[in-house]
């Protein structure tokens, strides 16, 4: 990473607000020669209304060795982490573009972003944009809430995920995860632990994919939720007095029967499926 000091250009943005140049305006900087080859970098300049700003240039030499696909679980292969294989490529996400000023809202809270953070965010962005959810989900409307907006003095819209077939966004993540399981593993069935929406999402995804599903639910689960899962064609196993005990049973049974465990949230493909809610909201 090379650092440059650049004088600030005039800018209409208020103090503390950055103006990011478009891709066409990104600077190409010659960093000299390295190993007998000329090294260039694309720089995304960020201009503040006052003072100077440090700009990082990401060197985009082609990698010598491509990293292998990453494997999540026994049956799911994640897409490759993005690799910029041609010199002169513009990186999709610049770390400087994600550094937040004091008072800004966002996912990044540290002052300096590491290269692996940028790479991971790139991966999730691609995974969300290519998520396979619309075999079971619908693009829910974004409805204005005028009374709430008037009460709080801000614009408020509601993403109507209650209009999904199982009345929740959870089927997005479950289906996106299960749709990338191999046919051989699907033939052995899936299993999950849930007392609510993830249970119905997994059951619906299993019906769509034509595989057997066991849904483990705590013994304290209300009967109406149990029946909702059974109506979707899944087998319900009431196990454990609480969720932790129920999940431990589900994972143990998955190993014994060779089923694929479908996590409720802590899985990259599940996260990407749920992220389509935000993608739709941005478009709407």
PDB file of N, CA and C in Angstrom, residues 1-4 31 41 54-59:
ATOM      1  N   UNK A   1       0.856  -1.191   0.000  1.00  0.00           N
ATOM      2  CA  UNK A   1       0.000   0.000   0.000  1.00  0.00           C
ATOM      3  C   UNK A   1       0.880   1.224   0.000  1.00  0.00           C
ATOM      4  N   UNK A   2       0.649   2.112  -0.911  1.00  0.00           N
ATOM      5  CA  UNK A   2       1.427   3.344  -0.996  1.00  0.00           C
ATOM      6  C   UNK A   2       0.587   4.503  -0.504  1.00  0.00           C
ATOM      7  N   UNK A   3       1.185   5.447   0.183  1.00  0.00           N
ATOM      8  CA  UNK A   3       0.468   6.600   0.722  1.00  0.00           C
ATOM      9  C   UNK A   3       0.894   7.869  -0.018  1.00  0.00           C
ATOM     10  N   UNK A   4      -0.060   8.726  -0.304  1.00  0.00           N
ATOM     11  CA  UNK A   4       0.213   9.978  -0.972  1.00  0.00           C
ATOM     12  C   UNK A   4      -0.447  11.094  -0.182  1.00  0.00           C
ATOM     13  N   UNK A  31       3.954   3.917  -9.752  1.00  0.00           N
ATOM     14  CA  UNK A  31       4.686   3.775  -8.501  1.00  0.00           C
ATOM     15  C   UNK A  31       6.144   3.404  -8.734  1.00  0.00           C
ATOM     16  N   UNK A  41      -0.969   1.846 -10.096  1.00  0.00           N
ATOM     17  CA  UNK A  41      -2.053   1.640  -9.133  1.00  0.00           C
ATOM     18  C   UNK A  41      -3.204   2.552  -9.493  1.00  0.00           C
ATOM     19  N   UNK A  54      -5.117  11.749   3.064  1.00  0.00           N
ATOM     20  CA  UNK A  54      -4.243  10.653   2.672  1.00  0.00           C
ATOM     21  C   UNK A  54      -5.017   9.699   1.786  1.00  0.00           C
ATOM     22  N   UNK A  55      -4.450   9.370   0.652  1.00  0.00           N
ATOM     23  CA  UNK A  55      -5.104   8.472  -0.289  1.00  0.00           C
ATOM     24  C   UNK A  55      -4.247   7.229  -0.432  1.00  0.00           C
ATOM     25  N   UNK A  56      -4.867   6.048  -0.327  1.00  0.00           N
ATOM     26  CA  UNK A  56      -4.156   4.809  -0.520  1.00  0.00           C
ATOM     27  C   UNK A  56      -4.320   4.341  -1.962  1.00  0.00           C
ATOM     28  N   UNK A  57      -3.260   3.807  -2.501  1.00  0.00           N
ATOM     29  CA  UNK A  57      -3.310   3.227  -3.841  1.00  0.00           C
ATOM     30  C   UNK A  57      -3.188   1.727  -3.709  1.00  0.00           C
ATOM     31  N   UNK A  58      -4.125   1.008  -4.274  1.00  0.00           N
ATOM     32  CA  UNK A  58      -4.084  -0.449  -4.212  1.00  0.00           C
ATOM     33  C   UNK A  58      -3.339  -0.968  -5.428  1.00  0.00           C
ATOM     34  N   UNK A  59      -2.233  -1.674  -5.204  1.00  0.00           N
ATOM     35  CA  UNK A  59      -1.453  -2.220  -6.301  1.00  0.00           C
ATOM     36  C   UNK A  59      -2.179  -3.434  -6.844  1.00  0.00           C
TER      37      UNK A  59
END
